Every structure is written in structure tokens, then in C-alpha cells.
Amino acid sequence: MKRRKFVTQAGIGTASATVLAACTQSSGPAVDATSLPRIDWRMATSWPPSLDTIYGGAKTISRRVSEMTDGRFTITPYAAGELVPALQVLDAVQSGSVECGHSASYYYIGKNSALGFATAMPFGLNAQQQNAWLYEGGGLEAMQNIYADFNVINFPAGNTGTQMGGWFKQEVKTLSDLNGLKMRIPGLGGKIMSALGVNVQVLPGSEVFLALERGAIDAAEWVGPYDDKKLGLHEAARYYYYPGWWEPSATLDVFVNRSQWDRLPTEYQEVFKAATVEANTTMLAQYDTLNQQALAELIEGGTILTAYSQEIMTEAKKVAFELYEQNARENSTFKEVYENWNAFREAVYRWNSINELSFAQFSYGGE
């Protein structure tokens, strides 16, 4: 593909999908890069390599960028702890000690509570709805405006789909059963659990099993059956709860140091954006494929699959929206994003209650 023919509409959204399809079908690079510079970047991540699906988002971006530039633009991903600790990826990218990073925005809500919208909001949007809001509903623009304050530009680069509700050593049937429980759960979900009496812990994935197995915590959530099985969480707790109401989907982001981004040739920027779209859609497809088999294996092995009680779900939702209203009063940025997000949520819920929910209720319930 000649440089002059490189499709400049590879921005996030429908155009990106078109470019991505063309690049995927091509056996050669997406750009004639011989006149472009050689660039080598490092990508810090929040994930251990053993979690091949979530760490795979970083690898997908790196591989596709290299392939589409004939190896002139290379990105090397690093596991959590190799360059920086798992929960300090944003700080490293902001400072410029690494050019880019792959992480979850809700790890950094202490910097700005509105960053939670980029990953997942309790009782919020599923993966399809989240992508619609980010790509077409103004969500990504809102997030990039916030990240500009950190000298960073972000792009969606993976999604886990709706997550599970975590592993517990004992049953939790009522709200009182949560009181004093020590649980690993990050983000706004953690704040809600804290309001329900849980002693919340925030740990990187690599530390969750040992903490649960040794009794430092009583419960833990990570992602879903495939990753949880890899971490061995089923060996440390028997009760597997659902749904993960705090993460009806979870978008992973790639952070890029804004100064480094601005130095990239436009062609490389467009390739990078297209690669993030591929990572975003591919990860979700992988999780939906792998989780079904992993869950069956867990149940066969003795895992007790249990739904959260209506009492817990109802109170958690109540607390969630009280927290949103409080954050909106205290943080003007959160208020602005929340109003846009909530209006989109209400509208897409109305639509999906007609098309998606009616189909699911009939089809999943059997004839």
C-alpha cells in the first residue's frame, strides 16, 4: 500500500473498523514506511504474562503496529513489575519514563474519580454498550480530555465482557454477611463494597491467590472463569458468585505519553489507533469463547456457583447511584461525564430492553 494511499480515516469508530479490516486482509504492511523513521517504544502493563488474554491486549497492539509498519515502529510490552509496579503504569507514562502502558483506568480513580468511566461503572454498560458510548456517544472524547491533564492520550484496548462476582471462602447470603469481610476489589466497586461494610483491599493480579489462600483476605474478584482458573482462585475458595455488578464490562486502556504521541508521524498514529481497535474487539471475543469452557471445568471440579441475593444487589445499586450523585457534587469533571454517560445509559437500556433483552429472555430460557 503506497504511503499516499494510506487511509487517513483510521480514527476510532466506524472508519477504524474499515481500515482494520483492510490491514488484516493485506499480506503486507499498511504503509510504505521506507521514508518514515524507525521508532522503538516500551509498553508497561499491569498484567502478568500468565494471564495470556488480558496481557494479550498489549501483545496484539505491539504485533499489529510492527506488522503494519514493516517493522519500523516497534513496541515491546513488559509484564507488571518488570519496568514499574502493576498499579503505577499511568504514573510511568505521565512522567515519560515509558512511552506507553496497558492498564485499567479505574485503578487511578484516586487521581480523578471520573477515570472510572473509562473502565467500568457499577450497574452501568455492558461491553457492547460501553463501546457504543466510547466510540459514538462522546465517551472517548470525554476521557481523553481528562487524560490530557496527565500529559496522556488514551485509547480503548481490550474488554473482558461482564465479569463474575468473585470468590468467597464462605457464603454471603445477606448484607450482614458482608460486614467486616476482607475482599480484593478495586475501583468504584470497591467503594460500594466498603459502604456495605466490606474491608476493601486493592491488589494486583499476581498477588491475589496468595492473599486468598493464606487468609489475608476472605474474598477476591478478578475477571472471570478463564483468568480466575489460571490464577488458581478456585483452589483457595469454593463459592463463586455472579454477576460482577461492579463490572458489567471492563475496558482496558492503552495510555500514551502525549509528548511522544505528538512526535509520531500521522501514519504511525493511525496504525496505532487501528491496532487498539483490534485489541479491543479481539480480547472480548477471546474471553467469551474461553470463559464458557473454563466455567464448566470449574463446576465439574467442585466450585459452587452462586448468585448474589436480591437484597445485596438492590442495596449495592442504591449505594452506587448515591455515590455517583455525591461525586458529581464534589467533582465538576465527574458531573459532566456522568450526565453524558447516564443519559446514554438510560437511552441504550430502553433500546436494548426491546431488542436484546426480549431475545435473551426467550432464547436463554429455552422453549
Short mmCIF file of C-alpha atoms in Angstrom, two decimals:
data_model
loop_
_atom_site.label_atom_id
_atom_site.label_comp_id
_atom_site.label_asym_id
_atom_site.label_seq_id
_atom_site.Cartn_x
_atom_site.Cartn_y
_atom_site.Cartn_z
CA MET A 1 0.00 0.00 0.00
CA LYS A 2 1.55 3.31 -1.09
CA ARG A 3 2.02 5.95 1.55
CA ARG A 4 -0.20 8.42 -0.32
CA LYS A 5 -2.96 5.81 -0.29
CA PHE A 6 -2.81 5.17 3.42
CA VAL A 7 -6.36 5.59 4.66
CA THR A 8 -6.38 8.61 6.93
CA GLN A 9 -9.79 7.78 8.34
CA ALA A 10 -8.42 5.13 10.68
CA GLY A 11 -9.69 7.09 13.67
CA ILE A 12 -11.65 5.50 16.45
CA GLY A 13 -15.11 4.48 15.29
CA THR A 14 -16.60 3.01 12.14
CA ALA A 15 -13.73 4.21 9.98
CA SER A 16 -11.23 2.37 12.17
CA ALA A 17 -13.04 -0.89 11.62
CA THR A 18 -12.82 -0.36 7.86
CA VAL A 19 -9.11 0.32 7.96
CA LEU A 20 -8.53 -2.56 10.34
CA ALA A 21 -10.30 -4.99 8.04
CA ALA A 22 -8.23 -3.82 5.08
CA CYS A 23 -4.99 -4.09 7.04
CA THR A 24 -5.89 -7.53 8.37
CA GLN A 25 -6.60 -8.85 4.88
CA SER A 26 -3.39 -7.45 3.46
CA SER A 27 -0.32 -9.64 3.45
CA GLY A 28 2.00 -6.63 3.54
CA PRO A 29 2.42 -3.55 5.71
CA ALA A 30 -0.34 -0.95 5.93
CA VAL A 31 2.01 1.86 4.96
CA ASP A 32 5.02 2.22 2.73
CA ALA A 33 7.22 3.03 5.72
CA THR A 34 10.58 3.24 3.99
CA SER A 35 10.52 7.03 4.18
CA LEU A 36 9.36 7.01 7.82
CA PRO A 37 11.59 6.85 10.91
CA ARG A 38 12.40 3.78 12.95
CA ILE A 39 10.82 4.10 16.37
CA ASP A 40 11.13 1.76 19.37
CA TRP A 41 8.77 2.12 22.31
CA ARG A 42 8.33 0.30 25.61
CA MET A 43 4.89 -0.57 26.97
CA ALA A 44 4.48 -1.14 30.71
CA THR A 45 1.47 -3.24 31.70
CA SER A 46 -0.49 -4.10 34.81
CA TRP A 47 -0.63 -7.82 33.98
CA PRO A 48 1.43 -10.97 34.46
CA PRO A 49 2.15 -12.82 31.19
CA SER A 50 0.44 -15.93 32.58
CA LEU A 51 -2.87 -14.14 32.04
CA ASP A 52 -2.46 -14.52 28.32
CA THR A 53 -5.81 -12.99 27.34
CA ILE A 54 -5.56 -9.70 29.19
CA TYR A 55 -1.79 -9.40 28.65
CA GLY A 56 -2.57 -10.38 25.08
CA GLY A 57 -4.13 -6.96 24.52
CA ALA A 58 -0.71 -5.37 24.85
CA LYS A 59 0.82 -8.05 22.62
CA THR A 60 -1.83 -7.54 19.95
CA ILE A 61 -1.10 -3.83 19.73
CA SER A 62 2.64 -4.43 19.57
CA ARG A 63 2.37 -7.15 16.93
CA ARG A 64 -0.05 -5.29 14.68
CA VAL A 65 1.85 -2.00 14.83
CA SER A 66 5.01 -3.79 13.76
CA GLU A 67 3.24 -5.72 11.00
CA MET A 68 1.52 -2.65 9.60
CA THR A 69 4.72 -0.60 9.50
CA ASP A 70 7.01 -3.33 8.17
CA GLY A 71 8.86 -3.40 11.49
CA ARG A 72 9.80 0.28 11.52
CA PHE A 73 7.61 1.10 14.51
CA THR A 74 8.09 -1.45 17.27
CA ILE A 75 6.60 -1.63 20.75
CA THR A 76 7.88 -4.06 23.38
CA PRO A 77 5.39 -4.96 26.14
CA TYR A 78 6.61 -5.64 29.67
CA ALA A 79 4.82 -7.55 32.41
CA ALA A 80 3.75 -5.94 35.66
CA GLY A 81 6.78 -5.27 37.82
CA GLU A 82 9.37 -5.54 35.06
CA LEU A 83 9.50 -1.78 34.46
CA VAL A 84 7.09 -0.40 37.04
CA PRO A 85 4.68 -1.86 39.62
CA ALA A 86 1.32 -3.02 38.27
CA LEU A 87 -0.65 -0.11 39.69
CA GLN A 88 1.80 2.63 38.67
CA VAL A 89 1.56 2.33 34.88
CA LEU A 90 -0.23 5.65 34.44
CA ASP A 91 2.40 7.44 36.54
CA ALA A 92 5.20 5.99 34.41
CA VAL A 93 3.54 7.06 31.17
CA GLN A 94 2.73 10.50 32.53
CA SER A 95 6.34 11.10 33.55
CA GLY A 96 7.66 9.80 30.24
CA SER A 97 9.75 7.03 31.80
CA VAL A 98 7.93 4.74 29.35
CA GLU A 99 6.24 5.78 26.14
CA CYS A 100 3.02 3.84 26.66
CA GLY A 101 1.24 1.47 29.01
CA HIS A 102 -1.64 -1.02 29.12
CA SER A 103 -3.76 -0.88 32.25
CA ALA A 104 -7.24 -0.22 33.65
CA SER A 105 -8.26 3.37 34.19
CA TYR A 106 -10.23 2.65 37.34
CA TYR A 107 -7.02 1.80 39.14
CA TYR A 108 -6.36 5.54 39.15
CA ILE A 109 -9.65 7.00 40.41
CA GLY A 110 -7.70 8.45 43.30
CA LYS A 111 -6.31 10.95 40.80
CA ASN A 112 -9.75 11.77 39.37
CA SER A 113 -12.90 9.80 40.19
CA ALA A 114 -14.15 10.33 36.61
CA LEU A 115 -11.47 7.96 35.30
CA GLY A 116 -13.72 5.10 36.39
CA PHE A 117 -15.97 5.72 33.40
CA ALA A 118 -13.20 4.63 31.03
CA THR A 119 -13.15 1.11 32.51
CA ALA A 120 -16.47 0.21 34.13
CA MET A 121 -19.14 1.68 36.32
CA PRO A 122 -21.20 -0.47 38.69
CA PHE A 123 -24.64 -1.17 37.22
CA GLY A 124 -23.50 0.58 34.07
CA LEU A 125 -22.84 -0.50 30.49
CA ASN A 126 -22.11 -3.94 29.11
CA ALA A 127 -19.30 -4.35 26.57
CA GLN A 128 -21.39 -3.57 23.50
CA GLN A 129 -22.96 -0.55 25.17
CA GLN A 130 -19.60 0.62 26.51
CA ASN A 131 -18.06 0.53 23.04
CA ALA A 132 -21.05 2.41 21.66
CA TRP A 133 -20.65 5.12 24.29
CA LEU A 134 -16.90 5.39 23.87
CA TYR A 135 -16.75 5.34 20.06
CA GLU A 136 -20.00 7.05 19.13
CA GLY A 137 -21.52 8.60 22.26
CA GLY A 138 -18.79 11.06 23.19
CA GLY A 139 -17.23 8.87 25.87
CA LEU A 140 -13.73 8.59 24.43
CA GLU A 141 -13.52 12.31 23.80
CA ALA A 142 -14.53 12.94 27.41
CA MET A 143 -11.90 10.51 28.70
CA GLN A 144 -9.18 11.94 26.50
CA ASN A 145 -9.99 15.42 27.80
CA ILE A 146 -9.40 14.16 31.35
CA TYR A 147 -6.20 12.34 30.46
CA ALA A 148 -4.87 15.48 28.82
CA ASP A 149 -4.35 16.80 32.36
CA PHE A 150 -1.84 13.97 32.85
CA ASN A 151 0.04 14.56 29.58
CA VAL A 152 -1.52 11.32 28.32
CA ILE A 153 -3.82 10.25 25.49
CA ASN A 154 -5.78 7.01 25.97
CA PHE A 155 -7.47 4.51 23.67
CA PRO A 156 -9.71 1.51 24.47
CA ALA A 157 -7.57 -1.59 24.01
CA GLY A 158 -9.44 -4.59 25.38
CA ASN A 159 -12.65 -5.62 27.11
CA THR A 160 -13.36 -8.54 29.42
CA GLY A 161 -17.14 -8.55 28.98
CA THR A 162 -19.38 -8.87 32.04
CA GLN A 163 -17.31 -10.20 34.89
CA MET A 164 -18.05 -12.66 37.67
CA GLY A 165 -18.82 -11.60 41.23
CA GLY A 166 -15.81 -13.06 42.95
CA TRP A 167 -14.61 -15.97 45.09
CA PHE A 168 -15.64 -16.33 48.73
CA LYS A 169 -14.46 -18.73 51.39
CA GLN A 170 -17.92 -18.63 52.98
CA GLU A 171 -21.41 -17.99 51.66
CA VAL A 172 -22.70 -14.41 51.70
CA LYS A 173 -26.48 -14.58 51.72
CA THR A 174 -27.35 -11.25 53.31
CA LEU A 175 -25.90 -7.78 53.74
CA SER A 176 -24.85 -8.65 57.28
CA ASP A 177 -22.64 -11.43 55.89
CA LEU A 178 -20.54 -8.77 54.14
CA ASN A 179 -19.79 -6.84 57.30
CA GLY A 180 -16.08 -6.99 58.13
CA LEU A 181 -15.26 -9.27 55.19
CA LYS A 182 -11.80 -8.64 53.71
CA MET A 183 -12.10 -8.56 49.91
CA ARG A 184 -9.85 -7.68 47.00
CA ILE A 185 -11.88 -5.39 44.76
CA PRO A 186 -10.69 -2.15 43.10
CA GLY A 187 -12.38 0.91 41.64
CA LEU A 188 -15.83 2.22 42.42
CA GLY A 189 -16.99 -1.33 43.05
CA GLY A 190 -14.60 -1.32 45.97
CA LYS A 191 -16.05 1.93 47.28
CA ILE A 192 -19.56 0.45 47.13
CA MET A 193 -18.46 -2.73 48.88
CA SER A 194 -16.80 -0.56 51.52
CA ALA A 195 -20.10 1.23 52.09
CA LEU A 196 -21.71 -2.19 52.55
CA GLY A 197 -19.25 -3.00 55.34
CA VAL A 198 -16.50 -4.78 53.42
CA ASN A 199 -12.85 -4.21 54.31
CA VAL A 200 -11.62 -3.48 50.77
CA GLN A 201 -8.13 -4.41 49.54
CA VAL A 202 -6.59 -3.42 46.20
CA LEU A 203 -4.06 -5.96 44.95
CA PRO A 204 -2.53 -6.66 41.52
CA GLY A 205 -3.49 -9.93 39.85
CA SER A 206 -0.20 -11.60 40.68
CA GLU A 207 -0.84 -11.25 44.44
CA VAL A 208 -4.49 -12.27 44.65
CA PHE A 209 -4.10 -16.05 45.01
CA LEU A 210 -1.58 -15.98 47.83
CA ALA A 211 -3.59 -13.41 49.76
CA LEU A 212 -6.74 -15.50 49.42
CA GLU A 213 -5.03 -18.84 50.04
CA ARG A 214 -3.21 -17.62 53.16
CA GLY A 215 -6.26 -15.92 54.64
CA ALA A 216 -5.07 -12.33 54.31
CA ILE A 217 -8.37 -11.77 52.51
CA ASP A 218 -11.67 -13.66 52.69
CA ALA A 219 -12.82 -12.99 49.13
CA ALA A 220 -11.47 -11.75 45.83
CA GLU A 221 -12.66 -10.84 42.40
CA TRP A 222 -10.53 -10.74 39.29
CA VAL A 223 -12.18 -11.17 35.89
CA GLY A 224 -13.95 -14.41 35.05
CA PRO A 225 -13.60 -18.20 34.80
CA TYR A 226 -10.66 -18.38 32.39
CA ASP A 227 -8.37 -15.94 34.20
CA ASP A 228 -9.58 -16.92 37.66
CA LYS A 229 -8.80 -20.57 36.94
CA LYS A 230 -5.32 -19.63 35.73
CA LEU A 231 -4.73 -17.74 38.95
CA GLY A 232 -5.88 -20.77 40.94
CA LEU A 233 -8.53 -18.86 42.86
CA HIS A 234 -10.78 -21.94 42.86
CA GLU A 235 -8.15 -23.69 44.96
CA ALA A 236 -8.39 -21.03 47.67
CA ALA A 237 -12.18 -20.52 47.83
CA ARG A 238 -15.22 -22.64 46.96
CA TYR A 239 -18.05 -20.18 46.40
CA TYR A 240 -18.12 -18.40 43.04
CA TYR A 241 -20.60 -15.54 42.91
CA TYR A 242 -22.29 -13.81 39.99
CA PRO A 243 -22.88 -11.35 38.44
CA GLY A 244 -19.99 -8.93 38.78
CA TRP A 245 -22.39 -5.99 39.07
CA TRP A 246 -19.46 -3.61 39.56
CA GLU A 247 -18.07 -4.53 36.14
CA PRO A 248 -20.84 -5.23 33.60
CA SER A 249 -17.93 -4.82 31.21
CA ALA A 250 -14.37 -3.70 31.75
CA THR A 251 -12.48 -1.71 29.14
CA LEU A 252 -8.70 -1.83 29.34
CA ASP A 253 -6.87 1.25 28.09
CA VAL A 254 -3.57 1.89 26.43
CA PHE A 255 -2.00 5.11 27.73
CA VAL A 256 0.43 7.06 25.55
CA ASN A 257 2.62 9.88 26.74
CA ARG A 258 1.19 12.87 24.91
CA SER A 259 4.56 14.37 24.02
CA GLN A 260 5.65 11.07 22.48
CA TRP A 261 2.33 10.75 20.66
CA ASP A 262 2.64 14.19 19.12
CA ARG A 263 6.08 13.28 17.76
CA LEU A 264 4.75 10.28 15.85
CA PRO A 265 4.19 10.64 12.09
CA THR A 266 0.48 10.77 11.30
CA GLU A 267 0.74 7.41 9.54
CA TYR A 268 2.04 5.77 12.71
CA GLN A 269 -0.68 7.38 14.80
CA GLU A 270 -3.35 5.93 12.51
CA VAL A 271 -1.75 2.48 12.58
CA PHE A 272 -1.59 2.62 16.38
CA LYS A 273 -5.27 3.57 16.68
CA ALA A 274 -6.30 0.77 14.33
CA ALA A 275 -4.27 -1.70 16.38
CA THR A 276 -6.07 -0.64 19.58
CA VAL A 277 -9.44 -1.30 17.96
CA GLU A 278 -8.29 -4.78 17.03
CA ALA A 279 -7.07 -5.40 20.58
CA ASN A 280 -10.38 -4.17 21.97
CA THR A 281 -12.57 -6.44 19.86
CA THR A 282 -10.27 -9.47 19.87
CA MET A 283 -9.95 -9.64 23.65
CA LEU A 284 -13.71 -9.64 24.12
CA ALA A 285 -14.13 -12.43 21.57
CA GLN A 286 -11.44 -14.47 23.31
CA TYR A 287 -13.00 -14.09 26.75
CA ASP A 288 -16.47 -15.03 25.53
CA THR A 289 -15.00 -18.14 23.93
CA LEU A 290 -12.69 -19.22 26.75
CA ASN A 291 -14.88 -18.43 29.75
CA GLN A 292 -17.65 -20.84 28.86
CA GLN A 293 -15.34 -23.85 28.86
CA ALA A 294 -13.44 -22.72 31.96
CA LEU A 295 -16.66 -22.29 33.94
CA ALA A 296 -17.80 -25.80 33.05
CA GLU A 297 -14.45 -27.18 34.23
CA LEU A 298 -14.63 -25.23 37.49
CA ILE A 299 -18.11 -26.52 38.29
CA GLU A 300 -17.08 -30.08 37.44
CA GLY A 301 -14.17 -29.65 39.83
CA GLY A 302 -16.37 -28.71 42.76
CA THR A 303 -16.82 -24.95 42.52
CA ILE A 304 -20.17 -23.85 43.94
CA LEU A 305 -21.76 -21.35 41.57
CA THR A 306 -23.98 -18.92 43.49
CA ALA A 307 -25.99 -15.82 42.62
CA TYR A 308 -25.90 -12.71 44.76
CA SER A 309 -29.11 -12.28 46.71
CA GLN A 310 -31.69 -9.71 45.68
CA GLU A 311 -31.03 -7.91 48.97
CA ILE A 312 -27.35 -7.43 48.19
CA MET A 313 -27.96 -6.45 44.55
CA THR A 314 -30.66 -3.90 45.44
CA GLU A 315 -28.64 -2.22 48.17
CA ALA A 316 -25.47 -2.18 46.06
CA LYS A 317 -27.29 -0.43 43.21
CA LYS A 318 -28.77 2.11 45.61
CA VAL A 319 -25.37 2.88 47.09
CA ALA A 320 -23.80 3.08 43.61
CA PHE A 321 -26.05 5.85 42.38
CA GLU A 322 -25.82 7.69 45.68
CA LEU A 323 -22.05 7.61 45.22
CA TYR A 324 -22.37 8.94 41.66
CA GLU A 325 -24.50 11.84 42.85
CA GLN A 326 -22.04 12.61 45.64
CA ASN A 327 -19.08 12.53 43.25
CA ALA A 328 -20.98 14.79 40.85
CA ARG A 329 -21.47 17.35 43.63
CA GLU A 330 -17.79 17.22 44.59
CA ASN A 331 -16.13 16.94 41.18
CA SER A 332 -17.30 19.08 38.25
CA THR A 333 -15.47 16.84 35.78
CA PHE A 334 -17.21 13.76 37.14
CA LYS A 335 -20.54 15.61 36.94
CA GLU A 336 -20.03 16.49 33.28
CA VAL A 337 -19.09 12.95 32.28
CA TYR A 338 -21.75 11.38 34.49
CA GLU A 339 -24.56 13.40 32.94
CA ASN A 340 -23.49 12.35 29.44
CA TRP A 341 -22.92 8.71 30.48
CA ASN A 342 -26.18 8.39 32.43
CA ALA A 343 -28.26 9.87 29.62
CA PHE A 344 -26.65 7.41 27.21
CA ARG A 345 -27.18 4.56 29.69
CA GLU A 346 -30.87 5.28 30.08
CA ALA A 347 -31.40 5.57 26.32
CA VAL A 348 -29.48 2.42 25.40
CA TYR A 349 -31.21 0.48 28.20
CA ARG A 350 -34.59 1.43 26.71
CA TRP A 351 -33.46 0.28 23.28
CA ASN A 352 -31.79 -2.91 24.46
CA SER A 353 -34.77 -3.82 26.63
CA ILE A 354 -36.69 -4.10 23.37
CA ASN A 355 -34.18 -5.84 21.11
CA GLU A 356 -31.55 -7.55 23.27
CA LEU A 357 -33.45 -8.40 26.46
CA SER A 358 -36.53 -9.82 24.75
CA PHE A 359 -34.36 -12.07 22.61
CA ALA A 360 -32.24 -13.18 25.58
CA GLN A 361 -35.22 -13.95 27.80
CA PHE A 362 -36.76 -16.19 25.15
CA SER A 363 -33.60 -17.82 23.84
CA TYR A 364 -31.67 -18.34 27.07
CA GLY A 365 -34.74 -19.58 28.90
CA GLY A 366 -35.31 -22.39 26.42
CA GLU A 367 -38.52 -23.36 24.72
#
